mmCIF file of C-alpha atoms and ligand atoms in Angstrom:
data_model
loop_
_atom_site.group_PDB
_atom_site.id
_atom_site.type_symbol
_atom_site.label_atom_id
_atom_site.label_comp_id
_atom_site.label_asym_id
_atom_site.label_seq_id
_atom_site.Cartn_x
_atom_site.Cartn_y
_atom_site.Cartn_z
ATOM 1 C CA MET A 29 0.000 0.000 0.000
ATOM 2 C CA SER A 30 1.283 3.474 -0.771
ATOM 3 C CA LEU A 31 -0.025 6.902 0.057
ATOM 4 C CA GLU A 32 0.673 10.355 -1.385
ATOM 5 C CA LEU A 33 -0.040 13.472 0.710
ATOM 6 C CA ARG A 34 0.367 17.189 -0.016
ATOM 7 C CA SER A 35 2.409 19.159 2.515
ATOM 8 C CA PRO A 36 1.453 22.860 2.481
ATOM 9 C CA CYS A 37 3.226 25.987 3.704
ATOM 10 C CA LYS A 38 2.059 28.988 5.755
ATOM 11 C CA VAL A 39 2.608 32.674 6.281
ATOM 12 C CA ASN A 40 2.437 34.477 9.614
ATOM 13 C CA LEU A 41 0.046 37.423 9.236
ATOM 14 C CA ILE A 42 1.261 38.471 12.682
ATOM 15 C CA LEU A 43 4.180 37.190 14.767
ATOM 16 C CA ASN A 44 4.169 39.132 18.025
ATOM 17 C CA ILE A 45 6.875 38.090 20.479
ATOM 18 C CA LEU A 46 5.963 38.711 24.101
ATOM 19 C CA GLY A 47 9.208 37.925 25.925
ATOM 20 C CA LYS A 48 11.986 35.411 26.496
ATOM 21 C CA ARG A 49 11.136 32.394 28.654
ATOM 22 C CA ALA A 50 13.255 30.556 31.212
ATOM 23 C CA ASP A 51 13.522 27.543 28.842
ATOM 24 C CA GLY A 52 15.207 29.701 26.173
ATOM 25 C CA PHE A 53 12.175 29.828 23.845
ATOM 26 C CA HIS A 54 10.176 33.001 23.288
ATOM 27 C CA GLU A 55 6.572 33.389 24.331
ATOM 28 C CA LEU A 56 4.566 34.649 21.367
ATOM 29 C CA GLU A 57 1.211 35.037 19.687
ATOM 30 C CA THR A 58 0.938 34.427 15.974
ATOM 31 C CA LEU A 59 -1.786 34.162 13.367
ATOM 32 C CA MET A 60 -0.790 31.632 10.732
ATOM 33 C CA HIS A 61 -2.566 31.223 7.416
ATOM 34 C CA PRO A 62 -2.161 28.082 5.282
ATOM 35 C CA ILE A 63 -0.933 28.648 1.717
ATOM 36 C CA PRO A 64 -1.983 26.194 -0.999
ATOM 37 C CA PHE A 65 1.517 25.647 -2.327
ATOM 38 C CA PHE A 66 2.803 22.175 -1.600
ATOM 39 C CA ASP A 67 5.652 19.743 -1.220
ATOM 40 C CA SER A 68 4.500 16.176 -1.639
ATOM 41 C CA LEU A 69 5.279 13.103 0.441
ATOM 42 C CA THR A 70 4.774 9.482 -0.591
ATOM 43 C CA PHE A 71 4.779 6.650 1.912
ATOM 44 C CA ALA A 72 5.000 2.940 1.072
ATOM 45 C CA LYS A 73 5.356 -0.022 3.392
ATOM 46 C CA ASN A 74 8.542 -1.939 2.736
ATOM 47 C CA SER A 75 9.581 -5.529 3.379
ATOM 48 C CA ALA A 76 12.972 -4.400 4.751
ATOM 49 C CA PRO A 77 12.896 -2.842 8.244
ATOM 50 C CA GLY A 78 13.702 0.821 8.910
ATOM 51 C CA ILE A 79 13.032 4.224 7.365
ATOM 52 C CA GLN A 80 14.279 4.800 3.810
ATOM 53 C CA LEU A 81 14.016 8.484 2.957
ATOM 54 C CA SER A 82 14.742 10.078 -0.414
ATOM 55 C CA CYS A 83 14.302 13.672 -1.545
ATOM 56 C CA SER A 84 14.106 15.436 -4.908
ATOM 57 C CA ASP A 85 16.425 18.200 -3.617
ATOM 58 C CA PRO A 86 20.035 16.996 -3.290
ATOM 59 C CA LEU A 87 20.776 19.925 -0.938
ATOM 60 C CA LEU A 88 18.500 18.470 1.745
ATOM 61 C CA ARG A 89 20.087 15.716 3.817
ATOM 62 C CA THR A 90 18.012 12.559 4.127
ATOM 63 C CA ASP A 91 19.682 11.210 7.273
ATOM 64 C CA GLU A 92 18.540 11.421 10.901
ATOM 65 C CA SER A 93 18.847 15.235 10.812
ATOM 66 C CA ASN A 94 15.899 15.478 8.383
ATOM 67 C CA LEU A 95 12.622 16.468 10.081
ATOM 68 C CA VAL A 96 10.743 13.807 8.100
ATOM 69 C CA TYR A 97 13.137 11.171 9.407
ATOM 70 C CA LYS A 98 12.815 12.534 12.966
ATOM 71 C CA ALA A 99 9.014 12.512 12.719
ATOM 72 C CA ALA A 100 8.985 8.919 11.420
ATOM 73 C CA LYS A 101 11.306 7.766 14.190
ATOM 74 C CA LEU A 102 9.266 9.525 16.869
ATOM 75 C CA PHE A 103 6.052 8.065 15.440
ATOM 76 C CA GLY A 104 7.495 4.545 15.535
ATOM 77 C CA ARG A 105 8.597 4.925 19.134
ATOM 78 C CA ALA A 106 5.275 6.427 20.306
ATOM 79 C CA ALA A 107 3.170 3.882 18.408
ATOM 80 C CA SER A 108 5.436 0.957 19.400
ATOM 81 C CA VAL A 109 5.733 -0.155 15.780
ATOM 82 C CA ASP A 110 8.873 -1.107 13.884
ATOM 83 C CA ILE A 111 8.685 1.288 10.975
ATOM 84 C CA SER A 112 9.385 -0.386 7.620
ATOM 85 C CA THR A 113 8.623 2.423 5.254
ATOM 86 C CA ILE A 114 9.961 4.054 2.109
ATOM 87 C CA ILE A 115 9.307 7.805 2.155
ATOM 88 C CA HIS A 116 9.915 10.167 -0.749
ATOM 89 C CA LEU A 117 9.826 13.951 -0.348
ATOM 90 C CA GLU A 118 9.260 16.043 -3.468
ATOM 91 C CA LYS A 119 10.484 19.491 -2.391
ATOM 92 C CA ARG A 120 9.071 22.688 -3.910
ATOM 93 C CA ILE A 121 8.767 25.034 -0.908
ATOM 94 C CA PRO A 122 11.973 27.038 -0.355
ATOM 95 C CA MET A 123 13.949 26.123 2.783
ATOM 96 C CA ALA A 124 14.884 28.366 5.761
ATOM 97 C CA ALA A 125 12.278 30.667 4.260
ATOM 98 C CA GLY A 126 9.829 31.347 7.120
ATOM 99 C CA LEU A 127 7.168 29.370 5.247
ATOM 100 C CA GLY A 128 7.177 26.357 7.583
ATOM 101 C CA GLY A 129 7.990 23.899 4.788
ATOM 102 C CA GLY A 130 10.015 21.560 7.021
ATOM 103 C CA SER A 131 7.466 21.782 9.844
ATOM 104 C CA GLY A 132 4.716 20.923 7.362
ATOM 105 C CA ASN A 133 6.744 17.925 6.144
ATOM 106 C CA ALA A 134 7.115 16.694 9.742
ATOM 107 C CA ALA A 135 3.377 17.041 10.470
ATOM 108 C CA THR A 136 2.450 15.380 7.166
ATOM 109 C CA THR A 137 4.769 12.486 8.015
ATOM 110 C CA LEU A 138 2.953 11.958 11.330
ATOM 111 C CA LEU A 139 -0.419 12.045 9.531
ATOM 112 C CA GLY A 140 0.778 9.768 6.711
ATOM 113 C CA LEU A 141 2.299 7.137 8.964
ATOM 114 C CA ASN A 142 -0.750 7.169 11.218
ATOM 115 C CA GLN A 143 -2.860 6.452 8.123
ATOM 116 C CA LEU A 144 -0.461 3.721 6.997
ATOM 117 C CA TYR A 145 -0.432 2.118 10.463
ATOM 118 C CA ASP A 146 -4.226 1.916 11.017
ATOM 119 C CA SER A 147 -4.669 5.186 12.995
ATOM 120 C CA VAL A 148 -2.865 3.709 15.951
ATOM 121 C CA LEU A 149 -2.310 7.154 17.546
ATOM 122 C CA SER A 150 -5.038 9.549 18.706
ATOM 123 C CA ASP A 151 -5.200 13.178 17.568
ATOM 124 C CA ALA A 152 -4.007 14.250 21.034
ATOM 125 C CA ALA A 153 -0.984 11.923 20.811
ATOM 126 C CA LEU A 154 -0.108 13.332 17.360
ATOM 127 C CA GLN A 155 -0.372 16.879 18.766
ATOM 128 C CA GLY A 156 2.125 15.965 21.499
ATOM 129 C CA LEU A 157 4.602 14.482 19.002
ATOM 130 C CA ALA A 158 4.215 17.482 16.690
ATOM 131 C CA ALA A 159 5.010 19.936 19.516
ATOM 132 C CA GLU A 160 8.098 17.866 20.351
ATOM 133 C CA LEU A 161 9.297 18.136 16.735
ATOM 134 C CA GLY A 162 9.044 21.939 16.554
ATOM 135 C CA SER A 163 6.993 24.973 17.523
ATOM 136 C CA ASP A 164 5.322 25.307 14.090
ATOM 137 C CA VAL A 165 4.618 21.604 13.537
ATOM 138 C CA PRO A 166 1.200 21.328 15.336
ATOM 139 C CA PHE A 167 -0.264 24.011 13.038
ATOM 140 C CA PHE A 168 0.207 21.657 10.070
ATOM 141 C CA LEU A 169 -1.850 18.836 11.593
ATOM 142 C CA GLN A 170 -4.900 20.856 10.543
ATOM 143 C CA SER A 171 -5.712 23.027 7.532
ATOM 144 C CA CYS A 172 -7.434 26.182 8.862
ATOM 145 C CA PRO A 173 -6.005 29.581 9.734
ATOM 146 C CA ALA A 174 -5.067 29.469 13.405
ATOM 147 C CA ILE A 175 -3.710 31.468 16.311
ATOM 148 C CA GLY A 176 -0.599 29.926 17.875
ATOM 149 C CA LEU A 177 0.217 30.712 21.502
ATOM 150 C CA GLY A 178 2.946 29.613 23.909
ATOM 151 C CA ARG A 179 6.029 29.079 21.737
ATOM 152 C CA GLY A 180 3.626 28.795 18.773
ATOM 153 C CA GLU A 181 2.628 25.182 19.380
ATOM 154 C CA GLN A 182 -0.739 25.814 21.124
ATOM 155 C CA ILE A 183 -3.081 25.958 18.154
ATOM 156 C CA HIS A 184 -6.522 27.605 18.216
ATOM 157 C CA GLN A 185 -8.301 26.975 14.915
ATOM 158 C CA LEU A 186 -10.127 29.825 13.189
ATOM 159 C CA SER A 187 -12.719 29.678 10.447
ATOM 160 C CA PRO A 188 -11.650 30.939 6.980
ATOM 161 C CA TYR A 189 -11.759 34.707 6.349
ATOM 162 C CA PRO A 190 -14.334 35.719 3.689
ATOM 163 C CA ILE A 191 -12.277 38.849 2.882
ATOM 164 C CA LEU A 192 -9.380 36.668 1.665
ATOM 165 C CA GLU A 193 -11.584 34.723 -0.798
ATOM 166 C CA GLY A 194 -10.425 35.784 -4.243
ATOM 167 C CA CYS A 195 -7.247 37.373 -2.868
ATOM 168 C CA TRP A 196 -3.846 36.234 -4.114
ATOM 169 C CA ILE A 197 -0.526 36.070 -2.356
ATOM 170 C CA ILE A 198 2.872 36.691 -3.921
ATOM 171 C CA LEU A 199 5.838 34.993 -2.221
ATOM 172 C CA VAL A 200 9.365 36.231 -2.901
ATOM 173 C CA HIS A 201 12.452 34.394 -1.690
ATOM 174 C CA PRO A 202 15.679 36.389 -2.043
ATOM 175 C CA GLY A 203 17.971 33.384 -2.563
ATOM 176 C CA PHE A 204 19.415 33.310 0.966
ATOM 177 C CA GLY A 205 17.822 31.737 4.036
ATOM 178 C CA ILE A 206 17.614 33.131 7.586
ATOM 179 C CA SER A 207 18.291 30.800 10.509
ATOM 180 C CA THR A 208 15.416 30.804 13.011
ATOM 181 C CA PRO A 209 17.684 30.526 16.113
ATOM 182 C CA TRP A 210 19.776 33.441 14.776
ATOM 183 C CA ALA A 211 16.690 35.662 14.338
ATOM 184 C CA TYR A 212 15.447 34.935 17.870
ATOM 185 C CA GLN A 213 18.908 35.431 19.415
ATOM 186 C CA GLN A 214 19.228 38.846 17.776
ATOM 187 C CA LEU A 215 16.106 40.040 19.579
ATOM 188 C CA ALA A 216 18.275 40.696 22.662
ATOM 189 C CA ARG A 217 19.343 43.887 20.810
ATOM 190 C CA PHE A 218 15.733 44.916 20.128
ATOM 191 C CA PRO A 219 13.960 45.007 23.536
ATOM 192 C CA GLU A 220 10.842 46.635 22.092
ATOM 193 C CA ALA A 221 10.435 43.886 19.483
ATOM 194 C CA ARG A 222 11.189 41.196 22.071
ATOM 195 C CA ASN A 223 8.590 42.392 24.583
ATOM 196 C CA GLY A 224 5.469 42.968 22.482
ATOM 197 C CA ILE A 225 2.091 43.907 23.918
ATOM 198 C CA PRO A 226 -0.293 40.906 24.042
ATOM 199 C CA GLY A 227 -3.644 41.061 22.263
ATOM 200 C CA ARG A 228 -2.437 42.077 18.800
ATOM 201 C CA ALA A 229 -3.187 38.681 17.200
ATOM 202 C CA ALA A 230 -6.805 38.839 18.426
ATOM 203 C CA LYS A 231 -7.031 42.404 17.095
ATOM 204 C CA LEU A 232 -5.787 41.265 13.677
ATOM 205 C CA ASP A 233 -8.288 38.387 13.714
ATOM 206 C CA ALA A 234 -11.094 40.891 14.439
ATOM 207 C CA SER A 235 -9.983 43.215 11.629
ATOM 208 C CA LEU A 236 -9.718 40.303 9.157
ATOM 209 C CA ARG A 237 -13.185 39.205 10.279
ATOM 210 C CA SER A 238 -14.609 42.731 9.815
ATOM 211 C CA GLY A 239 -13.063 42.920 6.337
ATOM 212 C CA ASN A 240 -11.546 46.370 6.796
ATOM 213 C CA TRP A 241 -8.269 46.510 4.838
ATOM 214 C CA THR A 242 -7.068 49.698 6.563
ATOM 215 C CA ALA A 243 -7.357 47.988 9.952
ATOM 216 C CA ILE A 244 -5.769 44.801 8.572
ATOM 217 C CA THR A 245 -2.695 46.620 7.242
ATOM 218 C CA GLU A 246 -2.366 48.480 10.547
ATOM 219 C CA ASN A 247 -2.396 45.221 12.477
ATOM 220 C CA ILE A 248 -0.154 42.882 10.492
ATOM 221 C CA TYR A 249 3.247 42.828 12.187
ATOM 222 C CA ASN A 250 6.344 40.679 12.645
ATOM 223 C CA SER A 251 8.701 41.219 15.622
ATOM 224 C CA LEU A 252 11.469 39.302 13.799
ATOM 225 C CA GLU A 253 11.642 41.946 11.079
ATOM 226 C CA ALA A 254 13.689 44.097 13.482
ATOM 227 C CA PRO A 255 16.867 41.965 13.164
ATOM 228 C CA ALA A 256 16.126 40.588 9.667
ATOM 229 C CA LEU A 257 15.523 43.912 7.901
ATOM 230 C CA GLU A 258 18.510 45.466 9.642
ATOM 231 C CA LYS A 259 20.820 42.749 8.282
ATOM 232 C CA TYR A 260 19.118 42.442 4.880
ATOM 233 C CA PRO A 261 17.836 45.886 3.742
ATOM 234 C CA LEU A 262 16.801 44.272 0.437
ATOM 235 C CA LEU A 263 13.801 42.776 2.274
ATOM 236 C CA GLU A 264 12.626 46.277 3.181
ATOM 237 C CA LEU A 265 13.016 47.359 -0.450
ATOM 238 C CA PHE A 266 10.710 44.468 -1.463
ATOM 239 C CA GLN A 267 8.024 45.709 0.941
ATOM 240 C CA THR A 268 8.351 49.339 -0.177
ATOM 241 C CA PHE A 269 7.995 48.160 -3.771
ATOM 242 C CA PHE A 270 4.897 46.035 -3.054
ATOM 243 C CA LYS A 271 3.165 48.880 -1.163
ATOM 244 C CA LYS A 272 3.803 51.328 -4.029
ATOM 245 C CA ALA A 273 2.673 48.758 -6.604
ATOM 246 C CA GLY A 274 -0.721 48.465 -4.893
ATOM 247 C CA ALA A 275 -0.521 45.295 -2.772
ATOM 248 C CA VAL A 276 -3.092 45.441 0.043
ATOM 249 C CA ALA A 277 -0.614 44.095 2.615
ATOM 250 C CA THR A 278 3.047 43.034 2.753
ATOM 251 C CA LEU A 279 5.269 41.536 5.461
ATOM 252 C CA MET A 280 8.149 39.131 6.096
ATOM 253 C CA SER A 281 6.886 35.649 7.009
ATOM 254 C CA GLY A 282 8.116 33.929 10.194
ATOM 255 C CA SER A 283 11.847 34.327 10.722
ATOM 256 C CA GLY A 284 12.278 35.096 6.996
ATOM 257 C CA SER A 285 13.622 35.305 4.466
ATOM 258 C CA THR A 286 10.391 35.180 2.418
ATOM 259 C CA THR A 287 8.455 38.409 1.866
ATOM 260 C CA PHE A 288 4.784 38.067 1.029
ATOM 261 C CA ALA A 289 2.360 40.516 -0.547
ATOM 262 C CA ILE A 290 -1.421 40.101 -0.628
ATOM 263 C CA THR A 291 -3.320 41.405 -3.648
ATOM 264 C CA ASP A 292 -7.069 41.819 -4.113
ATOM 265 C CA SER A 293 -7.255 39.748 -7.305
ATOM 266 C CA ASP A 294 -5.576 37.359 -9.691
ATOM 267 C CA LYS A 295 -5.179 40.244 -12.148
ATOM 268 C CA SER A 296 -3.337 42.529 -9.711
ATOM 269 C CA ALA A 297 -1.111 39.612 -8.575
ATOM 270 C CA LYS A 298 -0.047 39.072 -12.208
ATOM 271 C CA ARG A 299 0.512 42.790 -12.819
ATOM 272 C CA ILE A 300 2.508 43.310 -9.603
ATOM 273 C CA SER A 301 4.592 40.147 -10.224
ATOM 274 C CA ALA A 302 5.485 41.389 -13.725
ATOM 275 C CA GLU A 303 6.401 44.834 -12.354
ATOM 276 C CA PHE A 304 8.501 43.203 -9.640
ATOM 277 C CA ARG A 305 10.394 41.206 -12.274
ATOM 278 C CA SER A 306 11.090 44.237 -14.402
ATOM 279 C CA HIS A 307 12.237 46.218 -11.325
ATOM 280 C CA PHE A 308 14.350 43.594 -9.490
ATOM 281 C CA GLY A 309 15.250 41.235 -12.346
ATOM 282 C CA GLU A 310 14.579 37.550 -12.857
ATOM 283 C CA SER A 311 16.878 36.035 -10.239
ATOM 284 C CA PHE A 312 14.560 35.843 -7.218
ATOM 285 C CA TRP A 313 12.243 32.879 -6.610
ATOM 286 C CA MET A 314 8.693 34.175 -6.903
ATOM 287 C CA LYS A 315 5.287 32.514 -6.820
ATOM 288 C CA ALA A 316 1.768 33.983 -7.059
ATOM 289 C CA ILE A 317 -0.928 31.794 -5.519
ATOM 290 C CA GLY A 318 -4.714 32.110 -5.143
ATOM 291 C CA LEU A 319 -5.709 31.996 -1.469
ATOM 292 C CA GLY A 320 -8.769 29.747 -1.932
ATOM 293 C CA PHE A 321 -7.805 26.124 -1.148
HETATM 294 O O1 C5P B 4 10.668 25.082 17.733
HETATM 295 P P1 C5P B 4 11.634 25.224 16.613
HETATM 296 O O2 C5P B 4 12.525 24.015 16.464
HETATM 297 O O3 C5P B 4 11.043 25.643 15.328
HETATM 298 O O4 C5P B 4 12.584 26.399 17.048
HETATM 299 C C1 C5P B 4 13.831 26.622 16.456
HETATM 300 C C2 C5P B 4 14.591 27.639 17.302
HETATM 301 O O5 C5P B 4 13.952 28.917 17.215
HETATM 302 C C3 C5P B 4 14.602 27.337 18.794
HETATM 303 O O6 C5P B 4 15.671 26.499 19.120
HETATM 304 C C4 C5P B 4 14.764 28.713 19.388
HETATM 305 O O7 C5P B 4 16.101 29.147 19.273
HETATM 306 C C5 C5P B 4 13.950 29.582 18.462
HETATM 307 N N1 C5P B 4 12.552 29.791 18.924
HETATM 308 C C6 C5P B 4 12.313 30.599 20.019
HETATM 309 N N2 C5P B 4 11.024 30.810 20.432
HETATM 310 C C7 C5P B 4 9.982 30.239 19.772
HETATM 311 C C8 C5P B 4 10.213 29.415 18.653
HETATM 312 C C9 C5P B 4 11.531 29.211 18.244
HETATM 313 O O8 C5P B 4 13.244 31.138 20.637
HETATM 314 N N3 C5P B 4 8.761 30.493 20.193
#
């Protein structure tokens, strides 16, 4: 039996860091939105024991350091099964990009193996494993927009936003990644960004719900832009460009390095993408995606 699953990515419409915790992580509130742009994972039971992982991208290691491998190993231990599975990862989502590609792969692996092994683990058990694998992993066990609290792993599902129906999102990756630990460490130099005021994610949710773009653009925010835009001014140039070109909102996603811009239609996404290309050249990875799943 084999199984193929899509593994989506996300953007953070807000990432508001509230302070550094005693365990070294940062307390935060975030509103994550799923993006229908996918890696794909195939799972097949194998006669030989163990996990055999392959990946379309030669730059991604397929050993025990790979999040898919870690997820499979953790699943096997928690479910008390000897995993005998061939897993193939077809990678399309850029890496170290703030889009949660690796976290999505880990969550999809938990879901895929649970399907392959007769739903041996409960949803609550999968949640626990996902949180162990990484702060963003639990978000990808479900497919709705959601608020993440704690270190991001406490997921509160939200219903879809009618205002985003028909909107498009443009993702731009500048060709370099930003390390998540680096971005968080740098916050020590930006006390205001490190100690945000709680309640902003709920405020953004309310403005998205009310459908008022002025309020939405006032409320989208990312604390990690403070170190990232200081080190990489190009990312600020992207945002200035998108605002001038008529995007309804623009921000860096997660710990970067992807910048996203939301447009009100397919037509404006195509126009703005073409203008971006003629302004910045052809070398950056760029993708325009409709927000309806
Ligand atoms: O949880 P995850 O493995 O994605 O986190 C990667 C790193 O990012 C952590 O080791 C930590 O340095 C930083 N981080 C943090 N606070 C969070 C999430 C991540 O400091 N809420």
